[in-house]
Coordinates of C-alpha atoms in Angstrom, one line a residue:
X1 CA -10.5 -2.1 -29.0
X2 CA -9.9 -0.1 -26.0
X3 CA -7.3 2.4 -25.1
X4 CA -5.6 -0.3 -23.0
X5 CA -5.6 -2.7 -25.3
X6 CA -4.1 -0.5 -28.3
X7 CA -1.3 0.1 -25.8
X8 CA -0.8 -3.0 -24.7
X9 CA -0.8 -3.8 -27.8
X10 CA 2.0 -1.3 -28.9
X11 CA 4.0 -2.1 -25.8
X12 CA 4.1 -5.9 -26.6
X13 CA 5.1 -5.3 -30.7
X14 CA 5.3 -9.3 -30.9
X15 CA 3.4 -11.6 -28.0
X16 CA 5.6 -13.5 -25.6
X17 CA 8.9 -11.2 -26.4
X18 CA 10.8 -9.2 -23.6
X19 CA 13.4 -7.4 -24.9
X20 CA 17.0 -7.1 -23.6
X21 CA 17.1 -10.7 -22.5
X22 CA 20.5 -11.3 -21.5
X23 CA 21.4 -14.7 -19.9
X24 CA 25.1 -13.8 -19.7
X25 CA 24.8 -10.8 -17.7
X26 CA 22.1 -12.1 -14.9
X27 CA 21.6 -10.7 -11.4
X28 CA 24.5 -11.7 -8.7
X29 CA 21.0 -14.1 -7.1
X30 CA 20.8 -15.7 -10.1
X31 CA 24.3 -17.8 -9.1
X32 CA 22.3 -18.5 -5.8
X33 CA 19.2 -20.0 -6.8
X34 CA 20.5 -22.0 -9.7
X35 CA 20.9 -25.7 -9.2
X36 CA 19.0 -25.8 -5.2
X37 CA 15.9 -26.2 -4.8
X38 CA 13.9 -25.4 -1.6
X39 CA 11.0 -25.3 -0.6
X40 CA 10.1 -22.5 1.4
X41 CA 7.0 -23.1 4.0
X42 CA 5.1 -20.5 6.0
X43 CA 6.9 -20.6 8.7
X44 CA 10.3 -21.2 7.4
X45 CA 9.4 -17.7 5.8
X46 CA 8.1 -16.2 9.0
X47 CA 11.2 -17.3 10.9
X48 CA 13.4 -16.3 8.6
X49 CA 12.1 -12.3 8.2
X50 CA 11.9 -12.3 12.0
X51 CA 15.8 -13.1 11.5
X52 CA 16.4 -10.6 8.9
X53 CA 14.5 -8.3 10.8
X54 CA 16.5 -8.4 14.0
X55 CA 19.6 -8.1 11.7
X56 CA 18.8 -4.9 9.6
X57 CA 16.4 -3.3 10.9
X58 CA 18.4 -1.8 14.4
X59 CA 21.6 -0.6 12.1
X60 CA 19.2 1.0 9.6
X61 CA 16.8 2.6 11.8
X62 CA 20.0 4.0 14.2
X63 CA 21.8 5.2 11.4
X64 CA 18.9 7.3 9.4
X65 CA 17.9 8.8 12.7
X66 CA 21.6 9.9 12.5
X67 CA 21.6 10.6 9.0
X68 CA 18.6 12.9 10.5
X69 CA 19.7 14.5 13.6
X70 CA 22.8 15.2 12.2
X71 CA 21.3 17.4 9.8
X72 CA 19.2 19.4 12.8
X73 CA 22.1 20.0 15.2
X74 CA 22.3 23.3 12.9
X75 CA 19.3 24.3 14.1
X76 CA 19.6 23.6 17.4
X77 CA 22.9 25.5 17.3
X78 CA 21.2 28.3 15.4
X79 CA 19.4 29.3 19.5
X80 CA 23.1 28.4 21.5
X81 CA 25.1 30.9 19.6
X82 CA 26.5 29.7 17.1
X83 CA 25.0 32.9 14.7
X84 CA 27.1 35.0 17.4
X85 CA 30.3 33.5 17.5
X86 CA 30.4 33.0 13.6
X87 CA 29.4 36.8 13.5
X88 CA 27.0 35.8 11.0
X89 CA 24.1 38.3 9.5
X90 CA 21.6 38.7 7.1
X91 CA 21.2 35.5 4.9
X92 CA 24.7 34.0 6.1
X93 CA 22.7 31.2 8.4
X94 CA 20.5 30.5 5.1
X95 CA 23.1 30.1 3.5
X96 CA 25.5 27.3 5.4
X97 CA 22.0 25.5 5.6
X98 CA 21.3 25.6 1.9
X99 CA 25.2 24.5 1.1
X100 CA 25.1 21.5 2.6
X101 CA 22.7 20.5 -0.6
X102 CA 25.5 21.5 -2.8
X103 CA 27.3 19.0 -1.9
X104 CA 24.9 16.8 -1.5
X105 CA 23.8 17.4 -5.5
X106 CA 27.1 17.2 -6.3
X107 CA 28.2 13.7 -5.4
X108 CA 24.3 12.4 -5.8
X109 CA 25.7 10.3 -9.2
X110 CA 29.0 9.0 -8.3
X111 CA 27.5 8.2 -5.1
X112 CA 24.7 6.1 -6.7
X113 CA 26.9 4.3 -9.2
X114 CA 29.5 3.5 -6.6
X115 CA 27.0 1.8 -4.7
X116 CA 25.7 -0.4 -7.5
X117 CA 29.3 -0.7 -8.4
X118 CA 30.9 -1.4 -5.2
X119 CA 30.3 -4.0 -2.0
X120 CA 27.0 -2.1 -0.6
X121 CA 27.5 -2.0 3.0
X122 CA 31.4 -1.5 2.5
X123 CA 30.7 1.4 0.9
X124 CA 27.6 2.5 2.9
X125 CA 29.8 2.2 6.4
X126 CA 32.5 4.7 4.7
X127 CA 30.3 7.1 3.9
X128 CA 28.6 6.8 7.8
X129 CA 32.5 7.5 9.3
X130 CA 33.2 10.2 7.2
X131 CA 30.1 12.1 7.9
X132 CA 30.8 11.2 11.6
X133 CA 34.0 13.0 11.7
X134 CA 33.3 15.5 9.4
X135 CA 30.4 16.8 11.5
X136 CA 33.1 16.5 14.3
X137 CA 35.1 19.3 12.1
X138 CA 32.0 22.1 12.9
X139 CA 32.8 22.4 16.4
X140 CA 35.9 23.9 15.0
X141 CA 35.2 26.4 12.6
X142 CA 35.5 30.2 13.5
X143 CA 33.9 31.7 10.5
X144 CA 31.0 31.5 7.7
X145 CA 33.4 30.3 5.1
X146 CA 35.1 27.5 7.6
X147 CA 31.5 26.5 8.0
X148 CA 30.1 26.4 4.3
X149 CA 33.3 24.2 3.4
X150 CA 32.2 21.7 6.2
X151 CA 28.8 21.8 5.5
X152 CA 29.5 21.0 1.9
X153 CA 31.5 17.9 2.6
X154 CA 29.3 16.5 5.0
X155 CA 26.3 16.7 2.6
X156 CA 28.9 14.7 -0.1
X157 CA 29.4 12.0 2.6
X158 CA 26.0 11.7 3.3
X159 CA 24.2 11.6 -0.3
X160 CA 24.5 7.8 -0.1
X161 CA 22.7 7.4 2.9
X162 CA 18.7 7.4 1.2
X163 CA 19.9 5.8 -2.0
X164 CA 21.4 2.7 -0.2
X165 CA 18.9 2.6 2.4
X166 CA 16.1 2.4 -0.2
X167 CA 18.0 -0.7 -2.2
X168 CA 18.8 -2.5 1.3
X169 CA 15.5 -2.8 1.4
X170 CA 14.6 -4.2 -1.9
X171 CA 17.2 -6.6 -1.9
X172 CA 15.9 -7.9 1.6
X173 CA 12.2 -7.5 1.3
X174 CA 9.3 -8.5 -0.7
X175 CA 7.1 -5.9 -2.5
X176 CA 4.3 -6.4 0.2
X177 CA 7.0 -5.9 3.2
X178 CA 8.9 -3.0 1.5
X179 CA 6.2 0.2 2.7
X180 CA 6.5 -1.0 6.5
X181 CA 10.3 -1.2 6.4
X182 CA 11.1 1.9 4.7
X183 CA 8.4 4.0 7.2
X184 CA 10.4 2.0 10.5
X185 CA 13.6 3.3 9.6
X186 CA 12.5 6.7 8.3
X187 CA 10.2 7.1 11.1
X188 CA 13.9 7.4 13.0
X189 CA 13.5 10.9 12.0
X190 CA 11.3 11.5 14.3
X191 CA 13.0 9.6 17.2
X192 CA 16.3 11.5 16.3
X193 CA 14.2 14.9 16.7
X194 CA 12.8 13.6 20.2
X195 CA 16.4 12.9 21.4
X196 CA 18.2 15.8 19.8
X197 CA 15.8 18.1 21.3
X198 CA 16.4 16.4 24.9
X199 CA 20.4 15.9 24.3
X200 CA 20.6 20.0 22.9
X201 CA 18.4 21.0 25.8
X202 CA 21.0 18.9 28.3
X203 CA 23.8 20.5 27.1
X204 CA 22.6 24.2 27.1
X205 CA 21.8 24.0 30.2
X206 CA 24.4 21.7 31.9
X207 CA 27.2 24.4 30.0
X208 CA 25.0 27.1 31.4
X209 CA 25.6 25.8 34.8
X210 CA 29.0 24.2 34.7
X211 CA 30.4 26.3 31.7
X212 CA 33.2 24.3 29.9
X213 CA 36.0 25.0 27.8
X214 CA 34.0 25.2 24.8
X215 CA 30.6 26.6 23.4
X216 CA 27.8 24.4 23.7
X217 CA 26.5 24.3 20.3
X218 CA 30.3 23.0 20.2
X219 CA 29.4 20.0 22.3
X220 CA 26.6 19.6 20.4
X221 CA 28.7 18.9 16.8
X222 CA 31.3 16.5 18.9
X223 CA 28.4 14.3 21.1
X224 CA 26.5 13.8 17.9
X225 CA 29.7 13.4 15.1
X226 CA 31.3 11.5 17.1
X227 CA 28.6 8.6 18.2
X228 CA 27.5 8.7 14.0
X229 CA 31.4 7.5 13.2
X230 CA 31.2 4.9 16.1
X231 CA 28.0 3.9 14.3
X232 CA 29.7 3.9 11.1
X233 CA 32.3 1.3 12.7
X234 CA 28.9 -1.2 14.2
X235 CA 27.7 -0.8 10.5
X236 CA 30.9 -1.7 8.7
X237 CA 31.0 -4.8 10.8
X238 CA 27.6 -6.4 11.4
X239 CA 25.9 -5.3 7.6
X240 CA 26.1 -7.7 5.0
X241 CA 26.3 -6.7 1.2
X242 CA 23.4 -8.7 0.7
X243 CA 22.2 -12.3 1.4
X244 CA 25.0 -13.9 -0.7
X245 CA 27.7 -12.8 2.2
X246 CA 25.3 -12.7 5.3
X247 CA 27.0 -13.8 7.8
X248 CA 23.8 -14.6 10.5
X249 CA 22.5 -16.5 7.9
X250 CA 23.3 -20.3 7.2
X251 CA 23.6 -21.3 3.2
X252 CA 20.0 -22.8 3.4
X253 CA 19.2 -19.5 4.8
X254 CA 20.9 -17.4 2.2
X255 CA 18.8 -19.1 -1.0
X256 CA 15.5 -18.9 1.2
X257 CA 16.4 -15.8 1.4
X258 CA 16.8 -14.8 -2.1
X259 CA 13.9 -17.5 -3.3
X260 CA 11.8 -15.3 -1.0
X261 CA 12.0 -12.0 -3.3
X262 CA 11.9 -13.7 -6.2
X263 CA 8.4 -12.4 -6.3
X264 CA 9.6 -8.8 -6.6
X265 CA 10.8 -9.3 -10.7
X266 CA 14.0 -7.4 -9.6
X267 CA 16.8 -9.9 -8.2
X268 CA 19.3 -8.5 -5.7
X269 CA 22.0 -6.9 -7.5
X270 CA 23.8 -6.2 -11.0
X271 CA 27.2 -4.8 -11.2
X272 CA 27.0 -3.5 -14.6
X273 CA 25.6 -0.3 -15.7
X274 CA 23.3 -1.0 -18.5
X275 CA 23.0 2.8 -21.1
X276 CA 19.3 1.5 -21.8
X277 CA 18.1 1.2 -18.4
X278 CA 19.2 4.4 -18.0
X279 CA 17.4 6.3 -21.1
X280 CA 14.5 4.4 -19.8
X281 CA 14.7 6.4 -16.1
X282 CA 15.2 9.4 -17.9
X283 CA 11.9 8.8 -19.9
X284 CA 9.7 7.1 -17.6
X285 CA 6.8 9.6 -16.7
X286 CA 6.8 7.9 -13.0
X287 CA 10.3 8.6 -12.4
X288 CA 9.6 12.8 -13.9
X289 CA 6.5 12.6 -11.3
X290 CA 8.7 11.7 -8.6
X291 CA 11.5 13.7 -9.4
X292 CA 8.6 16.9 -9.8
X293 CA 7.1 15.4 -6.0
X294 CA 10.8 15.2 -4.2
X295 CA 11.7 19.4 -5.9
X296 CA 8.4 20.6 -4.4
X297 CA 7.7 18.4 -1.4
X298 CA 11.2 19.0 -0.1
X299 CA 11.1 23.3 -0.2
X300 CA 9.0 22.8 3.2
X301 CA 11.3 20.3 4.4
X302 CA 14.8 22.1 3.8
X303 CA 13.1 25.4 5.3
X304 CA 11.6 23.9 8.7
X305 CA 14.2 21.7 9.3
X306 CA 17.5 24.3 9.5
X307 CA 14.5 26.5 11.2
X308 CA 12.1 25.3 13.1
X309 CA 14.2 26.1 16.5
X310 CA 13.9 29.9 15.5
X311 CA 10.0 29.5 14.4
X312 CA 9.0 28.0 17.8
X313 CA 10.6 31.1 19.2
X314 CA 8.7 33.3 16.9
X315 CA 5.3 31.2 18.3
X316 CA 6.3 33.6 21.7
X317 CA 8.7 30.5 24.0
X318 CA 12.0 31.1 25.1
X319 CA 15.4 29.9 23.1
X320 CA 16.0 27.3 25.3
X321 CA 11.8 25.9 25.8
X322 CA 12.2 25.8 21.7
X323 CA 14.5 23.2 22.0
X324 CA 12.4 21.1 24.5
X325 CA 9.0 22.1 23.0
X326 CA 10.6 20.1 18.8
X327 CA 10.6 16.9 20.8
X328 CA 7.2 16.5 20.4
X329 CA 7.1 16.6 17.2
X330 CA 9.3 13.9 16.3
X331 CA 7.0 11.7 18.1
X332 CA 4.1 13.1 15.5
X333 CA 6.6 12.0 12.7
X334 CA 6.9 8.5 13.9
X335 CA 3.2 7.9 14.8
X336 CA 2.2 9.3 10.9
X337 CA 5.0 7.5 8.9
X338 CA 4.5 4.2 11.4
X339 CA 0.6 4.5 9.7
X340 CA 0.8 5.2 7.1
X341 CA 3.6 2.7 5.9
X342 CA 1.2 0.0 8.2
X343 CA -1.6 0.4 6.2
X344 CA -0.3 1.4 3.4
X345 CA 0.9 -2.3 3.0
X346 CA -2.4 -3.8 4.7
X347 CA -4.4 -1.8 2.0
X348 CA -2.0 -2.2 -1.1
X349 CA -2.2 2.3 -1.2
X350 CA 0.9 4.0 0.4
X351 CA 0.8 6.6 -2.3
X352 CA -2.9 7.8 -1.2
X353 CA -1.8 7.2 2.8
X354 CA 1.5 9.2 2.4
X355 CA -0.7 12.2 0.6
X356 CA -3.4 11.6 3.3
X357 CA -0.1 12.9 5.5
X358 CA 0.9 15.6 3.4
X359 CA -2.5 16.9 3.6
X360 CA -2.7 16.8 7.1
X361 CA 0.8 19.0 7.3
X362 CA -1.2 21.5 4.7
X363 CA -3.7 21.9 7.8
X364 CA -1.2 22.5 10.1
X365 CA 0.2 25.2 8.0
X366 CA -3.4 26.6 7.6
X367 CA -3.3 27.3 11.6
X368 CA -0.2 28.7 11.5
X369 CA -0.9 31.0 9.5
X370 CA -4.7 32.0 10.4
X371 CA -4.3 31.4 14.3
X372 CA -3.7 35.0 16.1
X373 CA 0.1 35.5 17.0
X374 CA -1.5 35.1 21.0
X375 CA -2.4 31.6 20.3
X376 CA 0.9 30.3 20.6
X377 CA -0.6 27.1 21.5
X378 CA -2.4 26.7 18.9
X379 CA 0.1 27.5 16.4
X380 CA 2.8 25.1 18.2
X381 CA 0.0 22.6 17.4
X382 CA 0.1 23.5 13.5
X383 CA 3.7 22.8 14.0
X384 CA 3.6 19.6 15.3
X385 CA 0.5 19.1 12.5
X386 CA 3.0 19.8 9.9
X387 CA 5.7 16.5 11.0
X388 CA 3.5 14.3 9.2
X389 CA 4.2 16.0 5.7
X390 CA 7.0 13.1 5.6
X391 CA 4.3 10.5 4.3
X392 CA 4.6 11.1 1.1
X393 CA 8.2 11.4 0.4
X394 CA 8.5 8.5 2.2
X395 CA 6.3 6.5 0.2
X396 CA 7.9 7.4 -3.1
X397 CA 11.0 6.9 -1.9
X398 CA 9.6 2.8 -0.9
X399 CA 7.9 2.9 -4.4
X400 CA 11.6 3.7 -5.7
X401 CA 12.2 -0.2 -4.3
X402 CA 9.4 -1.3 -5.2
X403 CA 8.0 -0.4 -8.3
X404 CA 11.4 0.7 -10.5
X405 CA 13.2 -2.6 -11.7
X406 CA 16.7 -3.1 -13.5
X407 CA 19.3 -2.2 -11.1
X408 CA 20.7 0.7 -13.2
X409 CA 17.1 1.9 -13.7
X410 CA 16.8 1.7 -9.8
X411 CA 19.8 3.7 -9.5
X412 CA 19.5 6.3 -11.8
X413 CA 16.1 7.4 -10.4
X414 CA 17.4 7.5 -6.8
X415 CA 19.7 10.1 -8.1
X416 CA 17.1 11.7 -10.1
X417 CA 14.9 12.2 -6.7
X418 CA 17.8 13.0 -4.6
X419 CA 19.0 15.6 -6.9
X420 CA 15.5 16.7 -6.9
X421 CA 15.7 16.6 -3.3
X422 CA 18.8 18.9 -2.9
X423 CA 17.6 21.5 -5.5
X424 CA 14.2 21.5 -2.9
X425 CA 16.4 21.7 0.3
X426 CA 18.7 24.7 -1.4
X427 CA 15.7 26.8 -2.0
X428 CA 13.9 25.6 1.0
X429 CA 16.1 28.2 3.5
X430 CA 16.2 30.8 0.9
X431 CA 11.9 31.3 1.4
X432 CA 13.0 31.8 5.2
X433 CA 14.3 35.5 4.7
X434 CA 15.8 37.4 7.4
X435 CA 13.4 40.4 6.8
X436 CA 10.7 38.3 7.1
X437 CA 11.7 37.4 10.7
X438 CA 10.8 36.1 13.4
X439 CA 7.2 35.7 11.8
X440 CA 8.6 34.3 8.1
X441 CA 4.7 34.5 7.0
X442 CA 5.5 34.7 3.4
X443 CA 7.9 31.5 4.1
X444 CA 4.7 29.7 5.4
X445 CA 2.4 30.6 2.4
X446 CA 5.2 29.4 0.1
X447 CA 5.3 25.9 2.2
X448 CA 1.3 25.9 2.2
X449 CA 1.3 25.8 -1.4
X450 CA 3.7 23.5 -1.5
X451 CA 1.9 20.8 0.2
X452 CA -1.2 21.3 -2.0
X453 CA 1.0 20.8 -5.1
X454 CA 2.7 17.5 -3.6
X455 CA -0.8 16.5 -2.9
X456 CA -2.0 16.7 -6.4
X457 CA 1.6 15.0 -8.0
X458 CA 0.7 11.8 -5.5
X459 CA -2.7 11.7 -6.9
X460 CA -1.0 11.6 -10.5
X461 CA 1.4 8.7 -9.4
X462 CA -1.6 6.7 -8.0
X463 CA -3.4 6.8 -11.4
X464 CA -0.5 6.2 -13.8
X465 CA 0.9 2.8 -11.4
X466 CA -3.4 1.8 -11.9
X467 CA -3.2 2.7 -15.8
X468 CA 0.1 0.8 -16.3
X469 CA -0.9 -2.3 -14.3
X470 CA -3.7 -2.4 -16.7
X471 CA -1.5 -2.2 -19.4
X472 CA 0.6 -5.1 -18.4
X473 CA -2.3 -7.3 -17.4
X474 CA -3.8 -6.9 -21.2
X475 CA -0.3 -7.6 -22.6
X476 CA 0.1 -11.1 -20.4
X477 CA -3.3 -11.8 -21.6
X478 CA -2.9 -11.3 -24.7
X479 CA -2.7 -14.5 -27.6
X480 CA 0.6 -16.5 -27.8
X481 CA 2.6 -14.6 -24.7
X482 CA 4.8 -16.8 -22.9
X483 CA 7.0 -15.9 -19.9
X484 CA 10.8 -15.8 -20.0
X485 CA 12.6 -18.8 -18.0
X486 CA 14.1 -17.1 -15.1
X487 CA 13.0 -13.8 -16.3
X488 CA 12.5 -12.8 -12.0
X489 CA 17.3 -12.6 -11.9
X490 CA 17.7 -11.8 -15.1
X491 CA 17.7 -7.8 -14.4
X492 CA 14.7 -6.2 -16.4
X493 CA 13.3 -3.3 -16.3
X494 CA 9.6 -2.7 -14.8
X495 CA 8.7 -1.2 -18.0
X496 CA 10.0 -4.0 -20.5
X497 CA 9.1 -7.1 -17.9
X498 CA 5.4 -7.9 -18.1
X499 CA 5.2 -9.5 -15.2
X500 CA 6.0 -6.4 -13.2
X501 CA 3.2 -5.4 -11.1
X502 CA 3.3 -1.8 -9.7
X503 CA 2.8 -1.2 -6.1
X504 CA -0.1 1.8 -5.1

């Protein structure tokens, strides 16, 4: 008997039984499908995600490049003065970077379990206002503490943005569609750093030449906080909590909609938080490998992203040529994640295309570091090299859709890798040390090593989804195993459904 086969036959214990079968406490889908039947043709199905498609996608996309850009206006701010007028020095900047994580990290659970608990785009479309208006509330501060107590709040109001994003999208999208959709609406990223990079450049200049009664790095916190709440309105009125109260969808629509992603094995939604579900997140070595991925991946990320303004500068271009001269490598960001979620689906591996990204960023690095401090073309060209390193978060964050089943499972490892993601972002300023400036070469060796890590936990991630699929496919084969009636809305687990098949 093979190693397979012994634990397939451990995982089974008795052929044909899936444990926590609960037909009282089904997904909210469940109610949906039972009693219609339809019959869904190809192009019913092909007309009907074109539909879907024109309906989500625009508010997601939008509202993550937000979620994004509102995050960089610090940098932008860092070269229009805001370091001056706050009288800030030595690792003060570092730290209203890093604090934003804080409260991020803090309201990560309560944020997750709120939205499995409450009306999903109700709840989503609060948090987008508040973080609207909140940003709004930096233009006004006059100090380093006025500005870590903002900073901390926003990061609060935006900790639901990834989790709900990612379980939009597996309520809306089959398995196969999942990698595409996720890499359009992160790819926004990379949009939001073309446009903030244009809109910060605008207004240093235009202020510069018709001054105004306020700073412009001001202008810069109003523009964008205020367009994000206005957003947040849009959101609140057009986004459905899922198919069961889509509004642009007729009731024949809504149970295509759901029959559709029955295929998935995870339903659209449970309610109920389920103590099992959870221990199994917490001892799945998937979710650990994820959580490990999101700490280390994310150093890099919360580093260049609060400095990347001041590291173009350090490359030998002016303050205000550093804000034009990050456009560009937005536009890298969308290109790689646009790829790499493409044919990621087309060839059933995003985990090995997102670490194909990450590796390219690890090159990028490389010429930073080894390029002459003349070359400053060269090195802005390791820089924009390095905006493909979002691959591979990307991808994990899809396979969080995708490949973790049971709502409350689902849940509890998007706060797992978000809190994971926090922790990375807190340190990630902290490498950029103010004696280290304007070079920050010990920051870049940190980030270099980094990638290589990240590289190797995807690599990891790719064998244990083969190993387990194996696993699976033994137990279904196995003597006397019969599927569970309904088993697709009945809210399992991927580890104690058999059926499950795990995304690469």
């Amino acid at each position: 008997m093979s190693d397979i086969e012994k634990v397939a036959k451990d995982s089974s214990q008795a052929a044909g039984v899936t444990p926590h079968v609960d037909n009282s406490d089904p997904d909210e889908a469940l109610k949906l499908v039972t009693g219609e039947t339809v019959v869904l043709t190809a192009e019913d199905e092909k007309k009907l995600l074109r539909k879907i498609d024109l309906h989500l996608m625009p508010l997601l996309c939008i509202i993550y490049g937000l979620n994004y850009l509102d995050k960089t206006t610090l940098s932008y701010a860092s070269v229009m003065g805001i370091k001056t007028d706050l009288n800030l020095v030595g690792q003060d900047y570092s730290w209203i970077a890093s604090v934003f994580y804080f409260g991020y990290l803090f309201w990560e659970w309560p944020t997750n379990r709120l939205l499995q608990r409450l009306p999903l785009a109700k709840y989503s479309a609060f948090n987008i206002i508040l973080w609207g208006l909140t940003l709004c509330c930096m233009a006004a501060v006059k100090n380093f503490g006025g500005a870590i107590a903002v900073r901390i709040f926003l990061g609060a109001f935006e900790a639901a943005v990834s989790p709900g994003f990612a379980l939009f999208t597996s309520q809306w999208y089959t398995k196969k569609e999942q990698g595409t959709r996720v890499g359009w609406w992160f790819s926004f990223n990379g949009w939001a750093q073309i446009v903030g990079g244009f809109m910060a450049y605008g207004i240093a200049v235009g202020t510069e030449a018709h001054p105004i009664l306020i700073k412009s790095w001001q202008l810069v916190f109003l523009v964008t906080g205020f367009f994000t709440a206005f957003m947040g309105g849009l959101f609140l009125y057009f986004m459905p909590d899922s198919q069961l109260n889509a509004r642009f969808l007729t009731q024949r629509e809504r149970v295509m909609a759901v029959e559709r992603i029955r295929i998935n094995q995870q339903g659209v939604g449970n309610k109920h938080f389920k103590w099992y579900q959870c221990k199994e997140a917490l001892t799945d070595p998937m979710i650990w490998a994820f959580v490990l991925f999101s700490l280390i991946a994310d150093i890099p990320n919360g580093g260049v992203s609060n400095y990347f303004s001041q590291l173009i500068v350090s490359f030998g271009f002016t303050e205000a040529q550093s804000l034009l001269l990050g456009a560009p490598g937005g536009a890298i960001q969308v290109i790689t994640l646009l790829c790499a979620g493409h044919f990621g689906d087309r060839f059933n591996n995003r985990i090995l295309f997102g670490a194909a990204g990450v590796f390219i960023a690890a090159i990028g690095l490389l010429l930073i570091l080894v390029l002459p401090l003349s070359n400053s073309g060269g090195r802005l060209a390791g820089y924009y090299l390095y905006q493909s390193s979002s691959t591979g978060f990307v991808a994990l964050l899809g396979l969080i859709s995708t490949n973790v089943a049971g709502w409350t499972k689902k849940t509890t490892a998007a706060t797992m890798y978000l809190i994971a993601y926090c922790v990375g972002n807190i340190i990630g300023p902290q490498v950029f040390q103010s004696t280290d400036a304007p070079q920050y070469r010990k920051a870049n060796i940190t980030i270099l090593v980094c990638m290589f890590v990240a590289c190797a936990i995807l690599v990891f991630i790719n064998f244990w989804c083969r190993r387990q699929n194996k696993i699976k496919a033994a137990i279904r084969a196995s003597p006397g195993y019969a599927k569970v009636e309904g088993q697709e809305f009945l809210d399992l687990t991927d580890g104690e459904n058999p059926e499950f098949i795990y995304t690469l």
